[in-house]
Each structure stands twice: as C-alpha cells, then as structure tokens.
Coordinates of N, CA, C and O in Angstrom, one line a residue:
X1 N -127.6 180.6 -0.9 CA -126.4 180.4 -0.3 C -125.5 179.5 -1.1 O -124.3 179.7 -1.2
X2 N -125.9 178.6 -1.5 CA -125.1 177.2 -2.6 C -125.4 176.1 -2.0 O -126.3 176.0 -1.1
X3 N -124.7 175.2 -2.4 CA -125.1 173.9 -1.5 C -124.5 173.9 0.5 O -123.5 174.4 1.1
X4 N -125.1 173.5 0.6 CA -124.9 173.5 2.5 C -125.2 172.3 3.0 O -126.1 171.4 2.9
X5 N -124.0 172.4 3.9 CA -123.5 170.9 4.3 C -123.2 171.4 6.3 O -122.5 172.4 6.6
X6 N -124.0 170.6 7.3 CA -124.1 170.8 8.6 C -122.2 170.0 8.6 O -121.8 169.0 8.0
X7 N -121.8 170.6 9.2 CA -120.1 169.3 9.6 C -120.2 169.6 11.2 O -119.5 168.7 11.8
X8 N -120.8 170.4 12.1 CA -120.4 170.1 13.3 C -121.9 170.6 14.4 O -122.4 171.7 14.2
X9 N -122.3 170.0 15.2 CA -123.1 170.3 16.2 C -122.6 171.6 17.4 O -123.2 172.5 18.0
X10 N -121.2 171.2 17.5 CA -120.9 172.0 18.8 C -119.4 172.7 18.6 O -118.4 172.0 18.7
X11 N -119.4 173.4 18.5 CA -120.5 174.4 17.9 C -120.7 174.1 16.5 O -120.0 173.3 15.9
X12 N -122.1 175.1 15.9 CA -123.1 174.8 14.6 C -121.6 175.5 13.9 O -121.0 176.5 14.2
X13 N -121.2 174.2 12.8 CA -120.3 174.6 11.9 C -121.2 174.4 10.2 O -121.6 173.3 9.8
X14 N -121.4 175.5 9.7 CA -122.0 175.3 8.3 C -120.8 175.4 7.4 O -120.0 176.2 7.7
X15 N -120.6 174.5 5.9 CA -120.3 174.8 5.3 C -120.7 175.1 4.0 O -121.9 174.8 4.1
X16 N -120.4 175.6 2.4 CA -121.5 176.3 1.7 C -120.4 176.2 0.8 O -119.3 176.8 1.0
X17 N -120.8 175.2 -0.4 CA -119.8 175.6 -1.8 C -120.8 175.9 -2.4 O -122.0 175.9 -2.1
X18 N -119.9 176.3 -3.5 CA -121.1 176.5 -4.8 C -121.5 178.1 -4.5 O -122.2 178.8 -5.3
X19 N -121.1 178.5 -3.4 CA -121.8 180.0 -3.0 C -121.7 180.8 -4.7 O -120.7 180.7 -5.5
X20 N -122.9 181.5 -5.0 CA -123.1 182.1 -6.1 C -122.8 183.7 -5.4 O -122.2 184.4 -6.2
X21 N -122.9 184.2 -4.5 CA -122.5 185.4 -4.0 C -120.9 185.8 -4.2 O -120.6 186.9 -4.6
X22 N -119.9 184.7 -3.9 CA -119.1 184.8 -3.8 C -117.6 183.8 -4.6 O -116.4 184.1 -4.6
X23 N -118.2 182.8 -5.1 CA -117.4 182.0 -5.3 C -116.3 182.5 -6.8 O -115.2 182.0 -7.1
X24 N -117.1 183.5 -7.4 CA -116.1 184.0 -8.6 C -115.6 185.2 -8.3 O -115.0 185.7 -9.3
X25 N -115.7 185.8 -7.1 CA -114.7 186.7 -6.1 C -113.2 186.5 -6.3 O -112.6 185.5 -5.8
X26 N -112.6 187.5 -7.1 CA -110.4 187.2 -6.7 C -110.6 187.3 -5.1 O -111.6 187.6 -4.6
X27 N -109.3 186.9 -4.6 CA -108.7 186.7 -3.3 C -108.4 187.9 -2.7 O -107.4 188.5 -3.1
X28 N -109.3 188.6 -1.8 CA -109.3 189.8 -1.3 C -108.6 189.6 0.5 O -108.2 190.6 1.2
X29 N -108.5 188.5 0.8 CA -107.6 188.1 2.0 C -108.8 188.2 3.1 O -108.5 188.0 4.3
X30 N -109.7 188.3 2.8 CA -110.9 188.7 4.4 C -112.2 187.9 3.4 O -112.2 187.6 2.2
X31 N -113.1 187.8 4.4 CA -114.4 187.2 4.4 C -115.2 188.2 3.3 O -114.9 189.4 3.2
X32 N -116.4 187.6 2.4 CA -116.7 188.6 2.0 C -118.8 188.1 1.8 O -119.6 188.5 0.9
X33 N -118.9 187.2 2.8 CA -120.1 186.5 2.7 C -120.9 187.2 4.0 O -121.4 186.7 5.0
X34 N -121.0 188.6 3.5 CA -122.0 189.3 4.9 C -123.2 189.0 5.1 O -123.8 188.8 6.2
X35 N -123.8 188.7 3.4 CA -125.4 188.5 3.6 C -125.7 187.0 3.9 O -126.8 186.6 4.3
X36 N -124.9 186.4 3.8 CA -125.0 184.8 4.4 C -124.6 184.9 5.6 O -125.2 184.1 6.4
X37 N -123.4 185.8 6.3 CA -123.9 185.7 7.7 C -125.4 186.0 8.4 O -126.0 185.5 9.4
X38 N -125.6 187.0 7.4 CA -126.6 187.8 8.3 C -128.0 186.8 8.2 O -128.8 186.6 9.1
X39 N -128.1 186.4 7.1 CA -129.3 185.0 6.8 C -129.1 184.2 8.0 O -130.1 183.9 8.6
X40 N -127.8 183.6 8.3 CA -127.4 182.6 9.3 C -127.9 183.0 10.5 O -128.6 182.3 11.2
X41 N -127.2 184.4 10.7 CA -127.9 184.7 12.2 C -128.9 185.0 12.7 O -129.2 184.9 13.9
X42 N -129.7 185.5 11.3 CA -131.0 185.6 11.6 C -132.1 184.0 12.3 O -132.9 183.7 13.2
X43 N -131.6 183.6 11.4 CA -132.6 181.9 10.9 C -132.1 181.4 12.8 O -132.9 180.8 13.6
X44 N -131.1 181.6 12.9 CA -130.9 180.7 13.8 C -130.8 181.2 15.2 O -130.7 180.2 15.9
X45 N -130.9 182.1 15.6 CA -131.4 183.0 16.5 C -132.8 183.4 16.7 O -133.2 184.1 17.6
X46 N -133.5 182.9 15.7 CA -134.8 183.0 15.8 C -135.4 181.6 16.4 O -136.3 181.2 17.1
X47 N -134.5 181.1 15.7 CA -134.9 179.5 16.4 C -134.9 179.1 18.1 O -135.7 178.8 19.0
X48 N -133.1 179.4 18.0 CA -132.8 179.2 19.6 C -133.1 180.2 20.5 O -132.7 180.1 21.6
X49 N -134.0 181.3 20.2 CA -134.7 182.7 20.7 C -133.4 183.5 21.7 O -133.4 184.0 22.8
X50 N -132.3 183.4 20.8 CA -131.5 183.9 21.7 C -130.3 184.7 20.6 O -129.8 184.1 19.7
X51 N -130.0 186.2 20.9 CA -128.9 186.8 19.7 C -127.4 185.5 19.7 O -126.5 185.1 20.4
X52 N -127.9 185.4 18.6 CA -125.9 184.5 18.2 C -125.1 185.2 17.5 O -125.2 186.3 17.1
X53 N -124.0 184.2 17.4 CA -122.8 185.3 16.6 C -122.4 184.5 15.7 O -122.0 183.4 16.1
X54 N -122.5 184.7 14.3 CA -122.1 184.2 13.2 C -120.5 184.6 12.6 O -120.5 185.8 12.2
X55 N -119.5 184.0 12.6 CA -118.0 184.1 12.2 C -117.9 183.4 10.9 O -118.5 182.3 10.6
X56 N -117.1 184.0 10.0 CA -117.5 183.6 8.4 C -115.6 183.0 8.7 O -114.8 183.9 8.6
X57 N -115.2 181.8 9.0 CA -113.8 181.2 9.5 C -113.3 181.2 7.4 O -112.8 182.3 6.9
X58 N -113.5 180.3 6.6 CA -113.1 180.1 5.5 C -114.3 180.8 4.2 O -115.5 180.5 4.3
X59 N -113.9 181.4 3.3 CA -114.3 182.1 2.4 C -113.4 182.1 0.8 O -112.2 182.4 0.7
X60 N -114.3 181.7 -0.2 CA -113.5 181.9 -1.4 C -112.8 182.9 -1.9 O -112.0 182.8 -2.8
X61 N -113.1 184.5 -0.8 CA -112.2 185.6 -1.4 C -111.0 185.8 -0.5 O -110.1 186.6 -0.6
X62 N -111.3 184.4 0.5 CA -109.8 184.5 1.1 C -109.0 183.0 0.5 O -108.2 182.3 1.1
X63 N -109.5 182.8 -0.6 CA -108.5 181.8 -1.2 C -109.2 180.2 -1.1 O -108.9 179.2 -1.7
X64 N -110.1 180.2 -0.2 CA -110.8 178.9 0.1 C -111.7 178.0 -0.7 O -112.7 178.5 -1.3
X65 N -111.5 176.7 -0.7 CA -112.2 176.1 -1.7 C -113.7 176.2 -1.6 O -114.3 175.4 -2.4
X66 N -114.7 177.3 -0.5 CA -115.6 177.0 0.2 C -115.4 177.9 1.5 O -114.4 178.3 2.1
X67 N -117.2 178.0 1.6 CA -116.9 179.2 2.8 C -117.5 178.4 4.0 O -118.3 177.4 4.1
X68 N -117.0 179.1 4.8 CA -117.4 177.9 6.5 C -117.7 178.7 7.6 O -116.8 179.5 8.1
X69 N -119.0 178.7 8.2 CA -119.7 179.5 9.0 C -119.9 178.5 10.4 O -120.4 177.4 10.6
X70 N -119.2 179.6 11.2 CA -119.5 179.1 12.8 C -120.4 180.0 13.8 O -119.9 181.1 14.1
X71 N -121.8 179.4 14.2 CA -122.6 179.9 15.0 C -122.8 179.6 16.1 O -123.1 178.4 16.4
X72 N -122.6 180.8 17.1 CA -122.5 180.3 18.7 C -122.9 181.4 19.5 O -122.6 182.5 19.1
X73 N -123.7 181.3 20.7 CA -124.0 182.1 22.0 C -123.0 183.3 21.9 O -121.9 183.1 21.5
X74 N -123.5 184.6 22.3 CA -122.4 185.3 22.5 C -121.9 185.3 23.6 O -121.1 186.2 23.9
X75 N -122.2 184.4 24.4 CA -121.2 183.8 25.8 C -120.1 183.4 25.5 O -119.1 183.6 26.3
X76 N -119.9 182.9 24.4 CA -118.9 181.1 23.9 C -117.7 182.5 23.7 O -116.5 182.3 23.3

C-alpha cells in the first residue's frame, strides 16, 4: 500500500503516500486505487465481522498529494 497513517476513528479514515500502485499515475480525474480498496475492505470487514464500504475520497490520479480511504457500515 505505501506508508499508512490512521487520521480518524469515526469514521476509519486511512491515509497512504508513497502508494507504489499509483503514485506515478498522470491525473486521470477519478480514483484509481481498486486493489487497496479491496485489501481495505477485506482486512476490515473481517475484523468488524460485518460487509463495509470502502470510498477511495483523495487519489494521486486525481491530482492528490496522497490517497485517502474512508471505511464505514453500509448503514452510514
């Protein structure tokens, strides 16, 4: 994934520079970090024994210094 950094409990906000999947990606305007969602949602859905939903909010191929993953209930 790269380096990963927790920034928020509520909801689970991950952040991830250094991403080697993506970080030398041009600016394609959309997210392009599928298999780190899908790592995310797995890992952590297995934990909280419940399906989550992982949202990929900031991404280097949308221009961002760093990609930023938000994981939450699919209630939320």
């Amino acid at each position: 994934l790269g380096n990963v950094e927790v920034k928020s409990l509520d909801p689970i906000t991950i952040n991830v520079s250094d991403c080697f999947e993506c970080k030398s990606l041009p600016p394609i305007g959309k997210p392009a970090c599928a298999f780190d969602s899908g790592i995310l949602k797995a890992v952590f859905s297995a934990h909280f024994q419940d399906e989550l939903v992982v949202n990929e909010t900031k991404c280097y191929a949308m221009g961002d210094n760093h990609c930023s993953f938000t994981i939450k209930s699919k209630e939320w």
